[in-house]
């Protein structure tokens, strides 16, 4: 099957030397790309800026911003059988990024932010009936309720939910997998490589 996987954070420019980003390491998305490739699937990985080695036998497309990630995902989505959005895409970007380095001024600085495209929601709207669409939900509160809301709102087949405290930047993670048909699978804390294999087993079952 053809897999399209996103991983890592995005960077949203404030000026030529500054950006807004998040703590995503990309490890979970890269582990899923590796696991899918080892199972013999054809994998395209769209990666934000990370410090991980490129997975073998995977076509990796490097992007920086949410807009670049959206373009790369939309270009490859029509062909994909399974799409897994593991990237921590910025929800907002500076509305007016400066072309010159900003100089400090006395007093406060207020940055105006605008929404980025919700890539996963767009994919959900245009989903083929035979396509499997999987999202992630990193939460600090009401894990199951928030994840279920995202599964329904974004028209997903599966959502992988994790507590932020357990997941960001670490080698291990625990996941709660929720399916649109009501199935609920708990994957206890494990190395992300192990977890990725178990997650694919569940989704492909
Ligand atoms: N996502 C995306 N595009 C965005 C933001 C998020 O495709 N601009 C995807 C992520 O890759 C992830 C899922 O959406 O698979 C969950 O993202 P999240 O930002 O937590 O969901 P929201 O519905 O935006 O909810 P909230 O910000 O209220 O938690």
PDB file of C-alpha atoms and ligand atoms in Angstrom:
ATOM      1  CA  UNK A   1       0.000   0.000   0.000  1.00  0.00           C
ATOM      2  CA  UNK A   2       0.991   3.627  -0.405  1.00  0.00           C
ATOM      3  CA  UNK A   3       1.545   5.446   2.886  1.00  0.00           C
ATOM      4  CA  UNK A   4       1.739   9.225   3.312  1.00  0.00           C
ATOM      5  CA  UNK A   5       3.052  10.218   6.733  1.00  0.00           C
ATOM      6  CA  UNK A   6       3.801  13.633   8.234  1.00  0.00           C
ATOM      7  CA  UNK A   7       6.190  14.208  11.119  1.00  0.00           C
ATOM      8  CA  UNK A   8       7.865  16.861  13.221  1.00  0.00           C
ATOM      9  CA  UNK A   9       7.055  20.467  13.998  1.00  0.00           C
ATOM     10  CA  UNK A  10       6.585  23.373  11.593  1.00  0.00           C
ATOM     11  CA  UNK A  11       8.341  26.730  11.746  1.00  0.00           C
ATOM     12  CA  UNK A  12       6.393  29.919  11.194  1.00  0.00           C
ATOM     13  CA  UNK A  13       8.601  32.910  10.422  1.00  0.00           C
ATOM     14  CA  UNK A  14       8.389  36.126  12.439  1.00  0.00           C
ATOM     15  CA  UNK A  15      11.319  37.723  10.579  1.00  0.00           C
ATOM     16  CA  UNK A  16      14.414  36.368   8.769  1.00  0.00           C
ATOM     17  CA  UNK A  17      16.035  35.235  12.052  1.00  0.00           C
ATOM     18  CA  UNK A  18      13.080  34.235  14.275  1.00  0.00           C
ATOM     19  CA  UNK A  19      10.227  31.758  14.143  1.00  0.00           C
ATOM     20  CA  UNK A  20       7.437  30.161  16.171  1.00  0.00           C
ATOM     21  CA  UNK A  21       7.556  26.388  16.614  1.00  0.00           C
ATOM     22  CA  UNK A  22       6.772  23.627  19.157  1.00  0.00           C
ATOM     23  CA  UNK A  23       8.494  20.795  21.026  1.00  0.00           C
ATOM     24  CA  UNK A  24       7.749  17.989  18.548  1.00  0.00           C
ATOM     25  CA  UNK A  25      10.861  15.848  17.898  1.00  0.00           C
ATOM     26  CA  UNK A  26       9.402  13.983  14.899  1.00  0.00           C
ATOM     27  CA  UNK A  27      10.312  10.626  16.499  1.00  0.00           C
ATOM     28  CA  UNK A  28       6.805   9.125  16.418  1.00  0.00           C
ATOM     29  CA  UNK A  29       6.211   9.999  12.740  1.00  0.00           C
ATOM     30  CA  UNK A  30       9.664   8.734  11.754  1.00  0.00           C
ATOM     31  CA  UNK A  31       9.081   5.489  13.692  1.00  0.00           C
ATOM     32  CA  UNK A  32       5.787   4.975  11.835  1.00  0.00           C
ATOM     33  CA  UNK A  33       7.493   5.658   8.475  1.00  0.00           C
ATOM     34  CA  UNK A  34      10.211   3.114   9.335  1.00  0.00           C
ATOM     35  CA  UNK A  35       7.682   0.520  10.481  1.00  0.00           C
ATOM     36  CA  UNK A  36       5.549   0.907   7.333  1.00  0.00           C
ATOM     37  CA  UNK A  37       8.620   0.680   5.111  1.00  0.00           C
ATOM     38  CA  UNK A  38       9.847  -2.476   6.933  1.00  0.00           C
ATOM     39  CA  UNK A  39       6.431  -4.061   6.296  1.00  0.00           C
ATOM     40  CA  UNK A  40       7.086  -3.523   2.562  1.00  0.00           C
ATOM     41  CA  UNK A  41       4.802  -0.543   1.974  1.00  0.00           C
ATOM     42  CA  UNK A  42       5.677   2.398  -0.282  1.00  0.00           C
ATOM     43  CA  UNK A  43       6.190   5.359   2.062  1.00  0.00           C
ATOM     44  CA  UNK A  44       6.308   9.113   1.487  1.00  0.00           C
ATOM     45  CA  UNK A  45       7.296  11.089   4.573  1.00  0.00           C
ATOM     46  CA  UNK A  46       6.667  14.844   4.768  1.00  0.00           C
ATOM     47  CA  UNK A  47       8.923  16.115   7.517  1.00  0.00           C
ATOM     48  CA  UNK A  48       9.224  19.409   9.329  1.00  0.00           C
ATOM     49  CA  UNK A  49      12.675  20.418  10.654  1.00  0.00           C
ATOM     50  CA  UNK A  50      14.046  17.606  12.876  1.00  0.00           C
ATOM     51  CA  UNK A  51      17.468  16.217  13.753  1.00  0.00           C
ATOM     52  CA  UNK A  52      16.687  12.569  12.917  1.00  0.00           C
ATOM     53  CA  UNK A  53      18.372  10.429  10.243  1.00  0.00           C
ATOM     54  CA  UNK A  54      16.286   9.920   7.086  1.00  0.00           C
ATOM     55  CA  UNK A  55      14.523   6.545   7.160  1.00  0.00           C
ATOM     56  CA  UNK A  56      15.766   4.017   4.604  1.00  0.00           C
ATOM     57  CA  UNK A  57      13.619   3.188   1.580  1.00  0.00           C
ATOM     58  CA  UNK A  58      11.335   6.117   2.305  1.00  0.00           C
ATOM     59  CA  UNK A  59      10.800   9.113   0.013  1.00  0.00           C
ATOM     60  CA  UNK A  60      11.328  12.040   2.407  1.00  0.00           C
ATOM     61  CA  UNK A  61      10.147  15.555   1.532  1.00  0.00           C
ATOM     62  CA  UNK A  62      11.539  18.274   3.812  1.00  0.00           C
ATOM     63  CA  UNK A  63       9.371  21.296   4.572  1.00  0.00           C
ATOM     64  CA  UNK A  64       9.458  24.162   7.078  1.00  0.00           C
ATOM     65  CA  UNK A  65       6.119  25.940   7.402  1.00  0.00           C
ATOM     66  CA  UNK A  66       2.538  24.715   7.768  1.00  0.00           C
ATOM     67  CA  UNK A  67       1.822  26.128   4.287  1.00  0.00           C
ATOM     68  CA  UNK A  68       4.715  24.111   2.777  1.00  0.00           C
ATOM     69  CA  UNK A  69       3.542  20.997   4.627  1.00  0.00           C
ATOM     70  CA  UNK A  70      -0.012  21.514   3.325  1.00  0.00           C
ATOM     71  CA  UNK A  71       1.261  21.821  -0.260  1.00  0.00           C
ATOM     72  CA  UNK A  72       3.385  18.645  -0.012  1.00  0.00           C
ATOM     73  CA  UNK A  73       0.592  16.653   1.630  1.00  0.00           C
ATOM     74  CA  UNK A  74      -2.082  17.751  -0.844  1.00  0.00           C
ATOM     75  CA  UNK A  75       0.226  16.943  -3.787  1.00  0.00           C
ATOM     76  CA  UNK A  76       0.644  13.351  -2.547  1.00  0.00           C
ATOM     77  CA  UNK A  77      -2.708  12.615  -0.860  1.00  0.00           C
ATOM     78  CA  UNK A  78      -4.781  11.632  -3.924  1.00  0.00           C
ATOM     79  CA  UNK A  79      -2.469   8.641  -4.484  1.00  0.00           C
ATOM     80  CA  UNK A  80      -2.228   7.465  -0.871  1.00  0.00           C
ATOM     81  CA  UNK A  81      -4.042   4.467   0.630  1.00  0.00           C
ATOM     82  CA  UNK A  82      -3.140   5.356   4.219  1.00  0.00           C
ATOM     83  CA  UNK A  83      -2.463   8.901   5.471  1.00  0.00           C
ATOM     84  CA  UNK A  84      -1.093   9.404   8.984  1.00  0.00           C
ATOM     85  CA  UNK A  85      -0.733  13.006  10.191  1.00  0.00           C
ATOM     86  CA  UNK A  86       1.754  12.711  13.060  1.00  0.00           C
ATOM     87  CA  UNK A  87       3.176  16.222  12.518  1.00  0.00           C
ATOM     88  CA  UNK A  88       2.618  18.928  15.103  1.00  0.00           C
ATOM     89  CA  UNK A  89       1.454  21.516  12.590  1.00  0.00           C
ATOM     90  CA  UNK A  90       1.303  25.089  13.880  1.00  0.00           C
ATOM     91  CA  UNK A  91      -2.295  26.258  14.235  1.00  0.00           C
ATOM     92  CA  UNK A  92      -1.234  29.917  13.901  1.00  0.00           C
ATOM     93  CA  UNK A  93       1.463  31.872  12.058  1.00  0.00           C
ATOM     94  CA  UNK A  94       2.547  35.526  12.223  1.00  0.00           C
ATOM     95  CA  UNK A  95       0.070  37.490  10.091  1.00  0.00           C
ATOM     96  CA  UNK A  96       2.722  39.894   8.755  1.00  0.00           C
ATOM     97  CA  UNK A  97       6.193  38.290   8.809  1.00  0.00           C
ATOM     98  CA  UNK A  98       8.892  40.972   8.461  1.00  0.00           C
ATOM     99  CA  UNK A  99      11.329  40.812   5.544  1.00  0.00           C
ATOM    100  CA  UNK A 100      13.976  42.645   7.617  1.00  0.00           C
ATOM    101  CA  UNK A 101      15.218  41.702  11.085  1.00  0.00           C
ATOM    102  CA  UNK A 102      13.019  43.357  13.700  1.00  0.00           C
ATOM    103  CA  UNK A 103      14.806  45.748  16.037  1.00  0.00           C
ATOM    104  CA  UNK A 104      13.919  45.867  19.704  1.00  0.00           C
ATOM    105  CA  UNK A 105      11.884  48.854  20.857  1.00  0.00           C
ATOM    106  CA  UNK A 106      10.974  50.104  24.326  1.00  0.00           C
ATOM    107  CA  UNK A 107       7.862  48.504  25.833  1.00  0.00           C
ATOM    108  CA  UNK A 108       5.803  45.486  24.796  1.00  0.00           C
ATOM    109  CA  UNK A 109       5.653  43.825  21.417  1.00  0.00           C
ATOM    110  CA  UNK A 110       2.313  42.436  20.240  1.00  0.00           C
ATOM    111  CA  UNK A 111       2.484  39.819  17.468  1.00  0.00           C
ATOM    112  CA  UNK A 112      -0.631  39.326  15.384  1.00  0.00           C
ATOM    113  CA  UNK A 113      -1.188  35.664  14.445  1.00  0.00           C
ATOM    114  CA  UNK A 114      -3.493  34.200  11.808  1.00  0.00           C
ATOM    115  CA  UNK A 115      -4.789  30.635  11.442  1.00  0.00           C
ATOM    116  CA  UNK A 116      -2.991  28.134   9.246  1.00  0.00           C
ATOM    117  CA  UNK A 117      -4.878  25.573   7.205  1.00  0.00           C
ATOM    118  CA  UNK A 118      -6.015  22.528   9.181  1.00  0.00           C
ATOM    119  CA  UNK A 119      -4.468  19.998   6.788  1.00  0.00           C
ATOM    120  CA  UNK A 120      -6.062  16.970   8.440  1.00  0.00           C
ATOM    121  CA  UNK A 121      -9.542  18.523   8.328  1.00  0.00           C
ATOM    122  CA  UNK A 122      -9.082  19.286   4.593  1.00  0.00           C
ATOM    123  CA  UNK A 123      -7.998  15.670   4.003  1.00  0.00           C
ATOM    124  CA  UNK A 124     -11.096  14.482   5.900  1.00  0.00           C
ATOM    125  CA  UNK A 125     -13.361  16.574   3.666  1.00  0.00           C
ATOM    126  CA  UNK A 126     -11.865  15.144   0.461  1.00  0.00           C
ATOM    127  CA  UNK A 127     -11.310  11.573   1.654  1.00  0.00           C
ATOM    128  CA  UNK A 128     -11.762   8.671  -0.784  1.00  0.00           C
ATOM    129  CA  UNK A 129     -14.032   5.932   0.590  1.00  0.00           C
ATOM    130  CA  UNK A 130     -11.161   3.410   0.484  1.00  0.00           C
ATOM    131  CA  UNK A 131      -8.583   5.721   2.077  1.00  0.00           C
ATOM    132  CA  UNK A 132      -7.550   5.272   5.729  1.00  0.00           C
ATOM    133  CA  UNK A 133      -7.058   8.644   7.444  1.00  0.00           C
ATOM    134  CA  UNK A 134      -5.341   8.780  10.828  1.00  0.00           C
ATOM    135  CA  UNK A 135      -4.778  11.813  13.051  1.00  0.00           C
ATOM    136  CA  UNK A 136      -2.950  12.445  16.301  1.00  0.00           C
ATOM    137  CA  UNK A 137      -4.199  14.288  19.351  1.00  0.00           C
ATOM    138  CA  UNK A 138      -1.687  15.495  21.910  1.00  0.00           C
ATOM    139  CA  UNK A 139      -3.611  16.655  24.952  1.00  0.00           C
ATOM    140  CA  UNK A 140      -3.018  17.928  28.456  1.00  0.00           C
ATOM    141  CA  UNK A 141      -6.686  17.507  29.553  1.00  0.00           C
ATOM    142  CA  UNK A 142      -9.693  15.257  28.861  1.00  0.00           C
ATOM    143  CA  UNK A 143      -7.688  12.975  26.539  1.00  0.00           C
ATOM    144  CA  UNK A 144     -10.443  10.647  25.329  1.00  0.00           C
ATOM    145  CA  UNK A 145     -13.143  13.311  24.991  1.00  0.00           C
ATOM    146  CA  UNK A 146     -10.884  15.715  23.060  1.00  0.00           C
ATOM    147  CA  UNK A 147      -9.578  12.946  20.804  1.00  0.00           C
ATOM    148  CA  UNK A 148     -13.091  11.689  20.039  1.00  0.00           C
ATOM    149  CA  UNK A 149     -14.149  15.240  19.125  1.00  0.00           C
ATOM    150  CA  UNK A 150     -11.246  15.510  16.668  1.00  0.00           C
ATOM    151  CA  UNK A 151     -11.989  12.056  15.179  1.00  0.00           C
ATOM    152  CA  UNK A 152     -15.556  13.139  14.416  1.00  0.00           C
ATOM    153  CA  UNK A 153     -14.913  16.788  13.414  1.00  0.00           C
ATOM    154  CA  UNK A 154     -12.113  15.900  11.021  1.00  0.00           C
ATOM    155  CA  UNK A 155     -13.831  12.792   9.539  1.00  0.00           C
ATOM    156  CA  UNK A 156     -10.998  10.401  10.534  1.00  0.00           C
ATOM    157  CA  UNK A 157     -10.884   6.590  10.594  1.00  0.00           C
ATOM    158  CA  UNK A 158      -8.539   6.476  13.583  1.00  0.00           C
ATOM    159  CA  UNK A 159      -7.067   8.906  16.045  1.00  0.00           C
ATOM    160  CA  UNK A 160      -3.980   8.242  18.180  1.00  0.00           C
ATOM    161  CA  UNK A 161      -4.192  10.176  21.421  1.00  0.00           C
ATOM    162  CA  UNK A 162      -1.411  10.742  23.909  1.00  0.00           C
ATOM    163  CA  UNK A 163      -0.797  12.781  27.000  1.00  0.00           C
ATOM    164  CA  UNK A 164       1.631  15.597  26.177  1.00  0.00           C
ATOM    165  CA  UNK A 165       3.580  14.899  29.376  1.00  0.00           C
ATOM    166  CA  UNK A 166       4.367  11.356  28.119  1.00  0.00           C
ATOM    167  CA  UNK A 167       5.148  12.034  24.485  1.00  0.00           C
ATOM    168  CA  UNK A 168       6.948  15.161  23.325  1.00  0.00           C
ATOM    169  CA  UNK A 169      10.658  14.714  22.773  1.00  0.00           C
ATOM    170  CA  UNK A 170      10.888  11.369  24.581  1.00  0.00           C
ATOM    171  CA  UNK A 171      11.853   7.901  23.282  1.00  0.00           C
ATOM    172  CA  UNK A 172       8.777   6.236  24.755  1.00  0.00           C
ATOM    173  CA  UNK A 173       5.090   6.980  24.518  1.00  0.00           C
ATOM    174  CA  UNK A 174       1.698   5.458  25.325  1.00  0.00           C
ATOM    175  CA  UNK A 175      -1.217   5.735  22.913  1.00  0.00           C
ATOM    176  CA  UNK A 176      -4.978   5.473  23.059  1.00  0.00           C
ATOM    177  CA  UNK A 177      -6.291   4.506  19.599  1.00  0.00           C
ATOM    178  CA  UNK A 178      -9.905   5.356  18.843  1.00  0.00           C
ATOM    179  CA  UNK A 179     -11.650   4.098  15.694  1.00  0.00           C
ATOM    180  CA  UNK A 180     -14.654   5.643  13.976  1.00  0.00           C
ATOM    181  CA  UNK A 181     -16.508   2.302  14.486  1.00  0.00           C
ATOM    182  CA  UNK A 182     -16.186   2.683  18.274  1.00  0.00           C
ATOM    183  CA  UNK A 183     -13.194   0.386  18.825  1.00  0.00           C
ATOM    184  CA  UNK A 184     -10.814   1.542  21.527  1.00  0.00           C
ATOM    185  CA  UNK A 185      -7.279   0.132  21.832  1.00  0.00           C
ATOM    186  CA  UNK A 186      -4.800   1.047  24.551  1.00  0.00           C
ATOM    187  CA  UNK A 187      -1.111   0.691  23.675  1.00  0.00           C
ATOM    188  CA  UNK A 188       0.844   0.928  26.942  1.00  0.00           C
ATOM    189  CA  UNK A 189       4.072   2.887  27.228  1.00  0.00           C
ATOM    190  CA  UNK A 190       6.795   1.472  24.952  1.00  0.00           C
ATOM    191  CA  UNK A 191       9.662   2.553  22.700  1.00  0.00           C
ATOM    192  CA  UNK A 192       8.250   4.574  19.817  1.00  0.00           C
ATOM    193  CA  UNK A 193       9.547   1.983  17.297  1.00  0.00           C
ATOM    194  CA  UNK A 194       7.603  -0.784  19.072  1.00  0.00           C
ATOM    195  CA  UNK A 195       4.549   1.411  19.424  1.00  0.00           C
ATOM    196  CA  UNK A 196       4.633   2.317  15.718  1.00  0.00           C
ATOM    197  CA  UNK A 197       4.550  -1.380  14.744  1.00  0.00           C
ATOM    198  CA  UNK A 198       1.623  -2.077  17.079  1.00  0.00           C
ATOM    199  CA  UNK A 199      -0.214   0.996  15.853  1.00  0.00           C
ATOM    200  CA  UNK A 200       0.086  -0.147  12.220  1.00  0.00           C
ATOM    201  CA  UNK A 201      -1.070  -3.680  13.167  1.00  0.00           C
ATOM    202  CA  UNK A 202      -4.186  -2.191  14.755  1.00  0.00           C
ATOM    203  CA  UNK A 203      -5.002   0.266  11.972  1.00  0.00           C
ATOM    204  CA  UNK A 204      -4.453  -2.264   9.175  1.00  0.00           C
ATOM    205  CA  UNK A 205      -6.533  -4.938  10.939  1.00  0.00           C
TER     206      UNK A 205
HETATM  207  N1  LIG B   1      -3.207  19.175  12.159  1.00  0.00           N
HETATM  208  C1  LIG B   1      -3.177  19.548  10.825  1.00  0.00           C
HETATM  209  N2  LIG B   1      -3.108  20.873  10.484  1.00  0.00           N
HETATM  210  C2  LIG B   1      -3.080  21.826  11.429  1.00  0.00           C
HETATM  211  C3  LIG B   1      -3.129  21.462  12.806  1.00  0.00           C
HETATM  212  C4  LIG B   1      -3.180  20.129  13.133  1.00  0.00           C
HETATM  213  O1  LIG B   1      -3.209  18.673   9.957  1.00  0.00           O
HETATM  214  N3  LIG B   1      -3.005  23.105  11.080  1.00  0.00           N
HETATM  215  C5  LIG B   1      -3.321  17.753  12.520  1.00  0.00           C
HETATM  216  C6  LIG B   1      -2.153  17.191  13.304  1.00  0.00           C
HETATM  217  O2  LIG B   1      -1.172  16.644  12.455  1.00  0.00           O
HETATM  218  C7  LIG B   1      -2.821  16.111  14.149  1.00  0.00           C
HETATM  219  C8  LIG B   1      -4.225  16.629  14.387  1.00  0.00           C
HETATM  220  O3  LIG B   1      -4.442  17.608  13.362  1.00  0.00           O
HETATM  221  O4  LIG B   1      -2.937  14.899  13.440  1.00  0.00           O
HETATM  222  C9  LIG B   1      -4.479  17.211  15.772  1.00  0.00           C
HETATM  223  O5  LIG B   1      -4.121  18.523  15.828  1.00  0.00           O
HETATM  224  P1  LIG B   1      -4.588  19.568  16.941  1.00  0.00           P
HETATM  225  O6  LIG B   1      -3.931  20.852  16.603  1.00  0.00           O
HETATM  226  O7  LIG B   1      -4.326  19.011  18.296  1.00  0.00           O
HETATM  227  O8  LIG B   1      -6.155  19.588  16.741  1.00  0.00           O
HETATM  228  P2  LIG B   1      -7.190  20.766  16.741  1.00  0.00           P
HETATM  229  O9  LIG B   1      -8.430  20.181  16.147  1.00  0.00           O
HETATM  230  O10 LIG B   1      -6.580  21.959  16.076  1.00  0.00           O
HETATM  231  O11 LIG B   1      -7.545  21.031  18.247  1.00  0.00           O
HETATM  232  P3  LIG B   1      -6.926  21.953  19.389  1.00  0.00           P
HETATM  233  O12 LIG B   1      -5.898  22.846  18.765  1.00  0.00           O
HETATM  234  O13 LIG B   1      -8.108  22.651  19.892  1.00  0.00           O
HETATM  235  O14 LIG B   1      -6.335  20.981  20.360  1.00  0.00           O
END
